[in-house]
PDB file of C-alpha atoms in Angstrom:
ATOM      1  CA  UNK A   1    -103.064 -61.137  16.701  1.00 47.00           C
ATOM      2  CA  UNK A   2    -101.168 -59.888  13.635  1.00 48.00           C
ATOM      3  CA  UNK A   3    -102.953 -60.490  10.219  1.00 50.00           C
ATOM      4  CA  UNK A   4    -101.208 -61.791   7.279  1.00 43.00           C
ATOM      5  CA  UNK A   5    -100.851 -58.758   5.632  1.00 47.00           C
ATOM      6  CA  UNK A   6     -99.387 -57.104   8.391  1.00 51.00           C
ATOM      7  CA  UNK A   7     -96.975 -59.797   8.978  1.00 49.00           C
ATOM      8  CA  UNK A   8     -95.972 -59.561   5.127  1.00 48.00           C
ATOM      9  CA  UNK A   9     -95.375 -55.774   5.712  1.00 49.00           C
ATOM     10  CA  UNK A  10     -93.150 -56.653   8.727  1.00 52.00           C
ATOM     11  CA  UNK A  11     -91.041 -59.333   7.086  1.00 49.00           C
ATOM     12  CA  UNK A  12     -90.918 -57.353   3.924  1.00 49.00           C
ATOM     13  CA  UNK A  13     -89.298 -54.263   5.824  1.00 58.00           C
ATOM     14  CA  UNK A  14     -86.790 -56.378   7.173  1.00 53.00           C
ATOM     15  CA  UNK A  15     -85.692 -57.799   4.340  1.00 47.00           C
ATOM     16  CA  UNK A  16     -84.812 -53.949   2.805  1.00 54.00           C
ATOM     17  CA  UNK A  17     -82.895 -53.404   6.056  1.00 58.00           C
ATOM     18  CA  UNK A  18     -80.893 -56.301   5.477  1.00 49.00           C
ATOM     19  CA  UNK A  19     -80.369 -55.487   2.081  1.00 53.00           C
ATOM     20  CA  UNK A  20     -79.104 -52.645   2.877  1.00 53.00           C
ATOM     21  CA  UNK A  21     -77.053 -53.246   5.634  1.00 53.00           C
ATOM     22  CA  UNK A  22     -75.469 -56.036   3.006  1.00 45.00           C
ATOM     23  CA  UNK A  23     -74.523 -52.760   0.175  1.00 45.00           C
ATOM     24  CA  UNK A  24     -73.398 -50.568   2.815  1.00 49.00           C
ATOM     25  CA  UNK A  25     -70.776 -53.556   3.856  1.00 46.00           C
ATOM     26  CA  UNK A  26     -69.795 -54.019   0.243  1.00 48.00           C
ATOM     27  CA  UNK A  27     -69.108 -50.724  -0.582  1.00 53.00           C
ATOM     28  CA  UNK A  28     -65.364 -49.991  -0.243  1.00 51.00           C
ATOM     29  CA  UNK A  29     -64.091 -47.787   2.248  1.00 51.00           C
ATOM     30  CA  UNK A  30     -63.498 -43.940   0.428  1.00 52.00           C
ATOM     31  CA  UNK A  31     -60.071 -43.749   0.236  1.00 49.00           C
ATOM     32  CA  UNK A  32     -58.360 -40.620   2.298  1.00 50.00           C
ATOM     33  CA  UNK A  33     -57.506 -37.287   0.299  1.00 51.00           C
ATOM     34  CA  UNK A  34     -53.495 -37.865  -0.499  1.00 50.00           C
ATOM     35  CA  UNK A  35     -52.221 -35.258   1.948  1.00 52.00           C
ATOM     36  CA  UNK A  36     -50.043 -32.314   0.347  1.00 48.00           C
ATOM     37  CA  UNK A  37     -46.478 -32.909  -0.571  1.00 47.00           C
ATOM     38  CA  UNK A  38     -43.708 -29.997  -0.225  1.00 45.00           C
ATOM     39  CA  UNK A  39     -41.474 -29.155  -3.046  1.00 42.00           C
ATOM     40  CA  UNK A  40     -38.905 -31.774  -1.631  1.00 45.00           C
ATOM     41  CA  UNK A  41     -41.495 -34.563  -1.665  1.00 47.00           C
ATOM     42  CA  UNK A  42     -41.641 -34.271   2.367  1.00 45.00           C
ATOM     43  CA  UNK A  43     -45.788 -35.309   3.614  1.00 47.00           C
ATOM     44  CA  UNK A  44     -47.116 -32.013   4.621  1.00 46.00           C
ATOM     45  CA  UNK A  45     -46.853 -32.114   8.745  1.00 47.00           C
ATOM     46  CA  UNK A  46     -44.385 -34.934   8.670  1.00 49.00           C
ATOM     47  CA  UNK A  47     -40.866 -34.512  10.702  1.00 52.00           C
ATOM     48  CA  UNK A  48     -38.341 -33.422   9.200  1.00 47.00           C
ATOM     49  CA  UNK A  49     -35.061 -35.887   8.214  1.00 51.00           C
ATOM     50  CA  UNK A  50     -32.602 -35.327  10.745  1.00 53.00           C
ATOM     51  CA  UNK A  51     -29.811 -33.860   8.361  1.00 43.00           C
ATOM     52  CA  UNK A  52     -25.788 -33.923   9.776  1.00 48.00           C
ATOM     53  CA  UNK A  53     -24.222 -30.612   9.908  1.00 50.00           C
ATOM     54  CA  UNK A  54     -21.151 -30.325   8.811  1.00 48.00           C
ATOM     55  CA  UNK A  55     -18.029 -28.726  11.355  1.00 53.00           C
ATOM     56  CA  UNK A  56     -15.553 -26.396  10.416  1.00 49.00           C
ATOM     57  CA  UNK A  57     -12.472 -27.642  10.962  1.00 54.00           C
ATOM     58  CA  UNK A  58     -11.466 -25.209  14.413  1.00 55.00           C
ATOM     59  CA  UNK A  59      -9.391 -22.065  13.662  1.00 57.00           C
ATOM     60  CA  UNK A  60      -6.573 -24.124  16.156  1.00 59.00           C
ATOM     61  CA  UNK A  61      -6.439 -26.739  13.904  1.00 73.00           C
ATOM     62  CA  UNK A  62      -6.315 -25.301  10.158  1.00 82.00           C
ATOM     63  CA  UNK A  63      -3.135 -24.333   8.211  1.00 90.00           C
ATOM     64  CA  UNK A  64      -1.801 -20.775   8.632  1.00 95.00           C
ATOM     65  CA  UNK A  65      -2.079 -18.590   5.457  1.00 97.00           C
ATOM     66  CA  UNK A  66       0.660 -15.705   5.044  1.00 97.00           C
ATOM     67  CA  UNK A  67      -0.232 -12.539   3.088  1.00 97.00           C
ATOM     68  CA  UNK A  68       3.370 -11.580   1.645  1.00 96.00           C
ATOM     69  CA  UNK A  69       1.742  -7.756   0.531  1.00 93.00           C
ATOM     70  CA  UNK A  70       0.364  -4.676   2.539  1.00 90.00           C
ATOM     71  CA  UNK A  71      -2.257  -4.005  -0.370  1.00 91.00           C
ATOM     72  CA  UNK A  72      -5.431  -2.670   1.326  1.00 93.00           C
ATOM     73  CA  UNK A  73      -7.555  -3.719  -2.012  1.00 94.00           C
ATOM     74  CA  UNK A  74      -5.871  -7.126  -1.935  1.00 96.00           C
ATOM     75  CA  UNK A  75      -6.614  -7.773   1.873  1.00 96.00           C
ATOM     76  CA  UNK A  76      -9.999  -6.710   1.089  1.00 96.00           C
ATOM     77  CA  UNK A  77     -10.570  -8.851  -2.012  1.00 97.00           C
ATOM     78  CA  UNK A  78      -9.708 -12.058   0.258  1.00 96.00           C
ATOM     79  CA  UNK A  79     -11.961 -11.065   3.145  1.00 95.00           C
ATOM     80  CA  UNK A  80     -14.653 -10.623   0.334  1.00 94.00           C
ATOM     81  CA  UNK A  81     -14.464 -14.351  -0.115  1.00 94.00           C
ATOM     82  CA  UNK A  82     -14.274 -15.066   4.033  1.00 93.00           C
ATOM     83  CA  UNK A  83     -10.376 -15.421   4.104  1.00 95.00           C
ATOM     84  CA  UNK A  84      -8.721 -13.561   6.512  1.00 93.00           C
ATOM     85  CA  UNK A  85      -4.468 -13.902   5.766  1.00 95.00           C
ATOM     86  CA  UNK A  86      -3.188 -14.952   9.335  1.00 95.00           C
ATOM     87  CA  UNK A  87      -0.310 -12.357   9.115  1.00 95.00           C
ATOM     88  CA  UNK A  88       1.028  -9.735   6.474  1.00 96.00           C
ATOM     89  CA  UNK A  89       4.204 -10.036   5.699  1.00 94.00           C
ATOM     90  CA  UNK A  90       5.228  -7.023   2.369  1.00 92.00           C
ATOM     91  CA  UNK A  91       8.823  -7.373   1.742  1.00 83.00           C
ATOM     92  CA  UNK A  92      10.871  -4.686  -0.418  1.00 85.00           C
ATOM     93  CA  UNK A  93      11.748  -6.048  -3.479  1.00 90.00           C
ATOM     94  CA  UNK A  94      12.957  -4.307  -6.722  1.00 86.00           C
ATOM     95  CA  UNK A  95      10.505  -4.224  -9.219  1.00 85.00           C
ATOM     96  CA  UNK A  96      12.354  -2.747 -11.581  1.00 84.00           C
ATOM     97  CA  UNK A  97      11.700  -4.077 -15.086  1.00 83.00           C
ATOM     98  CA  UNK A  98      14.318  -5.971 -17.764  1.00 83.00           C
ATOM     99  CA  UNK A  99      14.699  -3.978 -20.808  1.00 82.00           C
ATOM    100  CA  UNK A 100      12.704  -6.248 -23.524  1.00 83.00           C
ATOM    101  CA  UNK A 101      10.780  -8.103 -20.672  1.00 90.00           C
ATOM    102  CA  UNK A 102       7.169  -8.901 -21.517  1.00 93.00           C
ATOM    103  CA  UNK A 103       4.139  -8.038 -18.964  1.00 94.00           C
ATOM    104  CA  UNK A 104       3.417 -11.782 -18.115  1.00 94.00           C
ATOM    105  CA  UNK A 105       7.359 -12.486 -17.174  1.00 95.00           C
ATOM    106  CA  UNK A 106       7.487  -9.673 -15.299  1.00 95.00           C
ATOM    107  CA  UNK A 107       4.727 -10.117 -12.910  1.00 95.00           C
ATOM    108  CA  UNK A 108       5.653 -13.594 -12.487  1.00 96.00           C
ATOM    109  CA  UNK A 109       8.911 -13.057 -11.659  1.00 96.00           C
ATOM    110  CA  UNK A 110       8.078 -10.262  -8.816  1.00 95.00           C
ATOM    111  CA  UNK A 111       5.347 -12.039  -7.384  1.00 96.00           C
ATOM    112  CA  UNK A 112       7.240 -14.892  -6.962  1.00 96.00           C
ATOM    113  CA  UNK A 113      10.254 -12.463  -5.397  1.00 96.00           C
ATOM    114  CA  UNK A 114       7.480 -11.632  -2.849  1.00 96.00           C
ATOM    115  CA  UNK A 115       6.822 -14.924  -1.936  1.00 96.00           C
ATOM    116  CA  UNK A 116      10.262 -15.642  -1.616  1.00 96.00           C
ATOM    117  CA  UNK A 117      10.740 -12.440   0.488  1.00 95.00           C
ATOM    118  CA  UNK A 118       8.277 -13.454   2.892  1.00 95.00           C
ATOM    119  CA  UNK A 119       9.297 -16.691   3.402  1.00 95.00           C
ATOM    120  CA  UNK A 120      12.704 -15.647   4.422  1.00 93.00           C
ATOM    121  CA  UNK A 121      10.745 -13.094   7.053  1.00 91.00           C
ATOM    122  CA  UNK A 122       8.753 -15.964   8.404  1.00 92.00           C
ATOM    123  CA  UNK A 123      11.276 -18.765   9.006  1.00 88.00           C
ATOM    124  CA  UNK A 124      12.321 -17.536  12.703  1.00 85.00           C
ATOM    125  CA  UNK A 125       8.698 -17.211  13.094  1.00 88.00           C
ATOM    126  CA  UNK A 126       7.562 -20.755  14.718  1.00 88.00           C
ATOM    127  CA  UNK A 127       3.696 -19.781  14.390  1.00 88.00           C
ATOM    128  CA  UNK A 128       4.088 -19.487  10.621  1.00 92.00           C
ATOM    129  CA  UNK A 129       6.756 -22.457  10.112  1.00 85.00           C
ATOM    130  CA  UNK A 130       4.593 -24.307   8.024  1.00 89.00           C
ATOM    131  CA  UNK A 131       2.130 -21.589   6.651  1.00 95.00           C
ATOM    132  CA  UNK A 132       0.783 -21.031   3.202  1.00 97.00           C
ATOM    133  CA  UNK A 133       2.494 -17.664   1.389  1.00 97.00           C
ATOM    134  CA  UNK A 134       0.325 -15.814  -1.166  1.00 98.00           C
ATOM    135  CA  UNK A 135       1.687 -13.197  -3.734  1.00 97.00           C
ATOM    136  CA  UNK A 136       0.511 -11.103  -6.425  1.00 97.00           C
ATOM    137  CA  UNK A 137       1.854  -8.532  -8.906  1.00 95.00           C
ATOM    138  CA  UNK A 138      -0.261  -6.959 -11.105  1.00 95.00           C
ATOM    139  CA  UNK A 139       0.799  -4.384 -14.103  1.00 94.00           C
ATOM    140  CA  UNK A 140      -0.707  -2.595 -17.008  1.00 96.00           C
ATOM    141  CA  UNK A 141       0.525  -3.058 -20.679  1.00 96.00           C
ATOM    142  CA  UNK A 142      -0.482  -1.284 -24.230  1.00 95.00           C
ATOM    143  CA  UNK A 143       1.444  -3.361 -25.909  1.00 89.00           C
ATOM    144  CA  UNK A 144       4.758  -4.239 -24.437  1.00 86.00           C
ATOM    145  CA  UNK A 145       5.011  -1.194 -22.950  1.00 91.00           C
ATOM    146  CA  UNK A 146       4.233  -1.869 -18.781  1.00 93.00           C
ATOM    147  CA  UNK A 147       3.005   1.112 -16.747  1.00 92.00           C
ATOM    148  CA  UNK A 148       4.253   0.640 -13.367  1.00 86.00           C
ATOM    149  CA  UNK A 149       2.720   1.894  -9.942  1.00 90.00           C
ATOM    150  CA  UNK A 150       1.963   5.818 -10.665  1.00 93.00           C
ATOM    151  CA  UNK A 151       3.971   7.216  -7.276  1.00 93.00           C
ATOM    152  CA  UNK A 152       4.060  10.998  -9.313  1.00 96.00           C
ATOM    153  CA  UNK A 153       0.836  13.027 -10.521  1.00 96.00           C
ATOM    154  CA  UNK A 154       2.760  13.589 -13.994  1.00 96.00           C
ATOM    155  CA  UNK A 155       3.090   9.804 -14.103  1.00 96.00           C
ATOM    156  CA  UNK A 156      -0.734   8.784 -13.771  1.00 97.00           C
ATOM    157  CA  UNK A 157      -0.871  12.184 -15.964  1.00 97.00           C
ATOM    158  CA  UNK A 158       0.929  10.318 -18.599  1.00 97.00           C
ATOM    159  CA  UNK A 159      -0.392   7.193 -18.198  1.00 97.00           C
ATOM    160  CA  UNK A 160      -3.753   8.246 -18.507  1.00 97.00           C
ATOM    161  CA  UNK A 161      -3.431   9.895 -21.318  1.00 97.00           C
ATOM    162  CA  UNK A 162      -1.826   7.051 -23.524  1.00 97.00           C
ATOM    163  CA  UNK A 163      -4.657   4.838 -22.181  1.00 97.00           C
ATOM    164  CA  UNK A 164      -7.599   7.278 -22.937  1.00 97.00           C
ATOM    165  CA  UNK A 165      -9.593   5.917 -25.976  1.00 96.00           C
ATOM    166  CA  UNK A 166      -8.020   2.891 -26.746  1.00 95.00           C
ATOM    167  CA  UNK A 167      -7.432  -0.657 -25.132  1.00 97.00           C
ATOM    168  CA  UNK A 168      -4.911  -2.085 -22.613  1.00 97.00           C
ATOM    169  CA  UNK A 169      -3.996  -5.323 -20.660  1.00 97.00           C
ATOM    170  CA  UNK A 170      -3.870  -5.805 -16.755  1.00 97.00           C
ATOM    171  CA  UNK A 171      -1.774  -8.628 -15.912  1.00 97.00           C
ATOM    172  CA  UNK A 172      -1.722  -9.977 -12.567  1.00 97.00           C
ATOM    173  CA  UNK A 173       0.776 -13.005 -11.318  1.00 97.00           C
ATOM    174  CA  UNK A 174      -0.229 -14.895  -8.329  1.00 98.00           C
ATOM    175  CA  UNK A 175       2.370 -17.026  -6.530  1.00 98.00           C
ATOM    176  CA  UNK A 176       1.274 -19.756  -3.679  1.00 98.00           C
ATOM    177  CA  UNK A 177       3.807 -21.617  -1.592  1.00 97.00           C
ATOM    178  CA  UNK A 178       2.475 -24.409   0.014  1.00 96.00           C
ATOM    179  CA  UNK A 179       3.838 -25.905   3.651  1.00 94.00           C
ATOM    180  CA  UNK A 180       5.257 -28.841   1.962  1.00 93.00           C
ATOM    181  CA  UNK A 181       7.200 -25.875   0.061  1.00 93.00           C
ATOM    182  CA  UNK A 182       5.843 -26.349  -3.697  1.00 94.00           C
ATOM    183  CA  UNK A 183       5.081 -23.474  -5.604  1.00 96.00           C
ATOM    184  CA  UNK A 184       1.902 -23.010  -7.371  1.00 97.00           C
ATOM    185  CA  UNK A 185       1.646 -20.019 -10.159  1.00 96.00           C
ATOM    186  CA  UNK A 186      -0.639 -18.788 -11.906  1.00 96.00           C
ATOM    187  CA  UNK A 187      -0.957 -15.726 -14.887  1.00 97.00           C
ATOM    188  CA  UNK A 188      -4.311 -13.568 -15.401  1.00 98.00           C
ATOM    189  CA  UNK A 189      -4.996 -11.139 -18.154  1.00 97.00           C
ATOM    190  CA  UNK A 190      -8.098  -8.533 -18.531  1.00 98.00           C
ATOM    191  CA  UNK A 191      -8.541  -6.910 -21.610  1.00 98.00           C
ATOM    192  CA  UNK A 192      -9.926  -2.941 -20.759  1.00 98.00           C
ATOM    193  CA  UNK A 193     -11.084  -0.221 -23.117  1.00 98.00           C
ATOM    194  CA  UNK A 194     -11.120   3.351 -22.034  1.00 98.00           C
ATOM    195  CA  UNK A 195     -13.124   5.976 -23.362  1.00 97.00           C
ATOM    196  CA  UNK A 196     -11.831   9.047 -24.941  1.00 97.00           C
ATOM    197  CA  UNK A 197     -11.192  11.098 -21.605  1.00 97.00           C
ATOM    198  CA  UNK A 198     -10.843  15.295 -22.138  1.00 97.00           C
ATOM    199  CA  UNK A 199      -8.219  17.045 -20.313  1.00 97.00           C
ATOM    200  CA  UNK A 200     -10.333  18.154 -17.885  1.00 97.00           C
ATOM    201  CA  UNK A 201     -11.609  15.015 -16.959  1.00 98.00           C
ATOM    202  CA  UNK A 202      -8.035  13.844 -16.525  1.00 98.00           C
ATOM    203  CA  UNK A 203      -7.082  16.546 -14.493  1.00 97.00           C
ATOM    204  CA  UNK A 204      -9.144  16.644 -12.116  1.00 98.00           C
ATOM    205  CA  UNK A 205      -9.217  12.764 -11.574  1.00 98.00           C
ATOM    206  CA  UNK A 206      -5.807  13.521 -10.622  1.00 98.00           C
ATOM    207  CA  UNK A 207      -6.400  16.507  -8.299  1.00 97.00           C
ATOM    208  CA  UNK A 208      -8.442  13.637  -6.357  1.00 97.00           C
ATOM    209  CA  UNK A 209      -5.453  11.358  -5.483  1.00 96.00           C
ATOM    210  CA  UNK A 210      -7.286   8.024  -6.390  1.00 96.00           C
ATOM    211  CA  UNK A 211      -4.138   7.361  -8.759  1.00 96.00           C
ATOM    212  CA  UNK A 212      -1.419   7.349  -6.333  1.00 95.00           C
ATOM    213  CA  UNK A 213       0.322   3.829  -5.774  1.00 91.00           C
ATOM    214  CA  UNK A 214      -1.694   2.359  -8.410  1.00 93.00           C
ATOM    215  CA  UNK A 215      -0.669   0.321 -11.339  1.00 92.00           C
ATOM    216  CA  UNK A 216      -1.659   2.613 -14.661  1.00 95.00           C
ATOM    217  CA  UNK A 217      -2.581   5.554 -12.312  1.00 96.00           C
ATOM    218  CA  UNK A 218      -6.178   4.691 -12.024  1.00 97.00           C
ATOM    219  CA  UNK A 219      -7.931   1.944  -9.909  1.00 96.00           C
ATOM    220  CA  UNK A 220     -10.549   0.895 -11.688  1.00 97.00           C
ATOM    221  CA  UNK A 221     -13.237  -0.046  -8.166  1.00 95.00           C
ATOM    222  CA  UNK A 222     -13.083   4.012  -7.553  1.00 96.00           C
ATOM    223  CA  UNK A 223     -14.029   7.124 -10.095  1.00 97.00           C
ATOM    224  CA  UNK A 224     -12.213   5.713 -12.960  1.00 97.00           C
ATOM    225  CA  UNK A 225     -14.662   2.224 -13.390  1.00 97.00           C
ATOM    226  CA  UNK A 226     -16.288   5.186 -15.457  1.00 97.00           C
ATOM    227  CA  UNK A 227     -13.704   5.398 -17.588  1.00 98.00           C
ATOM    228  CA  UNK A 228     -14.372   1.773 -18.373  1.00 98.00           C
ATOM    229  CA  UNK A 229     -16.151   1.001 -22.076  1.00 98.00           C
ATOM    230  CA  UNK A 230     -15.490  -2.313 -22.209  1.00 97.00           C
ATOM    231  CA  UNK A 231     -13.823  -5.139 -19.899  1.00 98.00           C
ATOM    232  CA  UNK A 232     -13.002  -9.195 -21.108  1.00 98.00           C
ATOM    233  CA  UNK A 233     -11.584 -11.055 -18.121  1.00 97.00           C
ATOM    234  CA  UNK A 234     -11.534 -11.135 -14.564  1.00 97.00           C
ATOM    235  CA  UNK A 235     -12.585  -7.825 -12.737  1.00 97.00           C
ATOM    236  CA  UNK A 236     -11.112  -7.857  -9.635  1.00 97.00           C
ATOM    237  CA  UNK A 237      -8.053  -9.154 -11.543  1.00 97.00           C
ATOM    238  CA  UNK A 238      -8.217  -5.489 -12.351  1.00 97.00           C
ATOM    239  CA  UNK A 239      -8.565  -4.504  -8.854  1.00 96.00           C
ATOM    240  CA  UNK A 240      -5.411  -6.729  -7.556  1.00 94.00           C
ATOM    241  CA  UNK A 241      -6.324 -10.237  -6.793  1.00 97.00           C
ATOM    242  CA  UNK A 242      -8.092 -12.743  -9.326  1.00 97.00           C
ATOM    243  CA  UNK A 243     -10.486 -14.370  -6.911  1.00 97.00           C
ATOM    244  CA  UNK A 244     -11.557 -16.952  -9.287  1.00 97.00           C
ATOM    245  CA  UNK A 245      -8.143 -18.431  -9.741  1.00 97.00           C
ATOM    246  CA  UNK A 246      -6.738 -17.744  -5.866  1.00 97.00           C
ATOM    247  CA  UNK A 247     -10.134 -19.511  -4.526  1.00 97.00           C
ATOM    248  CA  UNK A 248      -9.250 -22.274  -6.955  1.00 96.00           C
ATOM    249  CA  UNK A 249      -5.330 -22.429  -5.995  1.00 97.00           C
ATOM    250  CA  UNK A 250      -6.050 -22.544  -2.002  1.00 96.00           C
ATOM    251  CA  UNK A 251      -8.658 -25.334  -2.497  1.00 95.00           C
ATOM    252  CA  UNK A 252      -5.930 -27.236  -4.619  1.00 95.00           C
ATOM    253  CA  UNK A 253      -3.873 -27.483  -2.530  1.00 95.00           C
ATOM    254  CA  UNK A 254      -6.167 -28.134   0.838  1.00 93.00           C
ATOM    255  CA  UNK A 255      -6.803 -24.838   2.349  1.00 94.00           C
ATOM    256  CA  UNK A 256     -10.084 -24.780   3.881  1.00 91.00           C
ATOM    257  CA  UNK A 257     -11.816 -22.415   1.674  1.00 92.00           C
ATOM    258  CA  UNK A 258     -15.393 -23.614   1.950  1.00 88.00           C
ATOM    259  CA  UNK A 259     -14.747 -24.204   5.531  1.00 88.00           C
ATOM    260  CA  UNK A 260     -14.114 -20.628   6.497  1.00 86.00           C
ATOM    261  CA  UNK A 261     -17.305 -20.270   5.032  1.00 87.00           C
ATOM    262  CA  UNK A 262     -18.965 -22.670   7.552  1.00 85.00           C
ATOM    263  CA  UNK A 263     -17.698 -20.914  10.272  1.00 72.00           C
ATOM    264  CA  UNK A 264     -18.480 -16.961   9.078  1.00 68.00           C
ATOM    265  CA  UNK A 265     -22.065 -18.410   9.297  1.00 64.00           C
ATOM    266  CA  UNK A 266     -21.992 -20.043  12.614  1.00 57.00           C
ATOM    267  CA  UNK A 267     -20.023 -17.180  13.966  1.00 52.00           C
ATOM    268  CA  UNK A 268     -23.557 -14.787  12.483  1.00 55.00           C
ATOM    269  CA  UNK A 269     -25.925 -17.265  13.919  1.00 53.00           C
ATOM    270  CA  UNK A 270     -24.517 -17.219  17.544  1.00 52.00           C
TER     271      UNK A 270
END
């Protein structure tokens, strides 16, 4: 027989389980730590959007591009950028210059002679029929006086030597002929100050050669970028081929620029 006061103990007992079986079902549930978020806002662990990649347009398929000079430092500049010119077509022009001509005339007018020059070389040429031409011409003025290509050591001798300590102007002309046969031109200028360069100096950056065939008798990517105090403007403008403006030109006009781009990678990836 259970007394009263055990019964009381019994019924009392039960009464704190209930209660507490009643503030455990109250309480609400703890919420789950907010799971870590990556710098683009993606749920650490979650998948990954699925994001479309983007085809070059095939090599078959794009417009040709025509490279009317045999520059090394030109063909060079464009590859820098992922262009590779199609074909080179230089043409021999006269670049002989009008008495009283200024620097920016002049290189517009030869550059667009090269154009011209290789379009004439590519018309029996049914690969190229509808092709873009590119062109440059680039010359070096103090003043209105234009130093031509240094072909003679006493040339880039003299050339040098007016330049040495004082400032200059490298004008560069680039031409683009589109396949729908508009032209497109466009004039760049870099301002350059040399430092005072000694004799010696001088002579023996001649006795190394760097000055043949260039425009001033120095090119400025080789031994004489030391020469260099100061340079406003475009440096490979300098070199032969304003990237900034060509770049700008192609994509103008619909030449896959970017897409060449697409394609150098996919080519390194495989």
């Amino acid at each position: 027989m259970i007394s009263l006061k055990d019964g009381s103990l019994i019924a009392l007992n039960k009464l704190k389980s209930l209660r507490a079986g009643l503030v455990k079902a109250e309480r609400p549930a703890k919420p789950e730590p907010p799971r870590a978020k990556s710098a683009a806002g993606l749920t650490a662990g979650a998948a990954l959007p699925r994001v479309p990649r983007t085809r070059a347009t095939p090599s078959s398929l794009r417009p040709k591009l025509v490279l009317a000079s045999a520059s090394p430092r030109r063909l060079a500049l464009l590859e820098q950028v992922g262009i590779t010119p199609d074909a080179l077509r230089p043409a021999t022009i006269d670049e002989s210059v009008t008495k009283g001509e200024v620097p920016r005339h002049i290189v517009r007018r030869l550059a667009r002679a090269k154009a011209e020059a290789a379009l004439k070389l590519i018309r029996s040429e049914k690969d190229y029929a509808k092709a873009f031409i590119l062109a440059a011409d680039t010359v070096v003025a103090v003043g209105r006086r234009v130093l031509g290509k240094a072909e003679l050591e006493h040339e880039a001798g003299d050339a040098l030597r007016l330049l040495r300590g004082r400032a200059h102007r490298v004008h560069t002309a680039v031409c683009l002929l589109t396949p729908d046969g508009r032209w497109r031109e466009h004039v760049v200028e870099t301002r350059i100050r040399f430092r005072n360069l000694s004799n010696e100096e001088i002579g023996a950056y001649l006795a190394s050669g760097e000055w043949k065939g260039k425009a001033g008798g120095y090119a400025i990517q080789g031994i004489a970028g030391s020469f260099v105090v100061k340079l406003i403007g475009s440096y490979t403008n300098v070199v032969g081929l304003p990237l900034t403006e060509v770049v700008g030109m192609l994509q103008g006009e619909g030449f896959p620029v970017s897409e060449l781009w697409i394609s150098k990678a996919e080519v390194e990836i495989e």
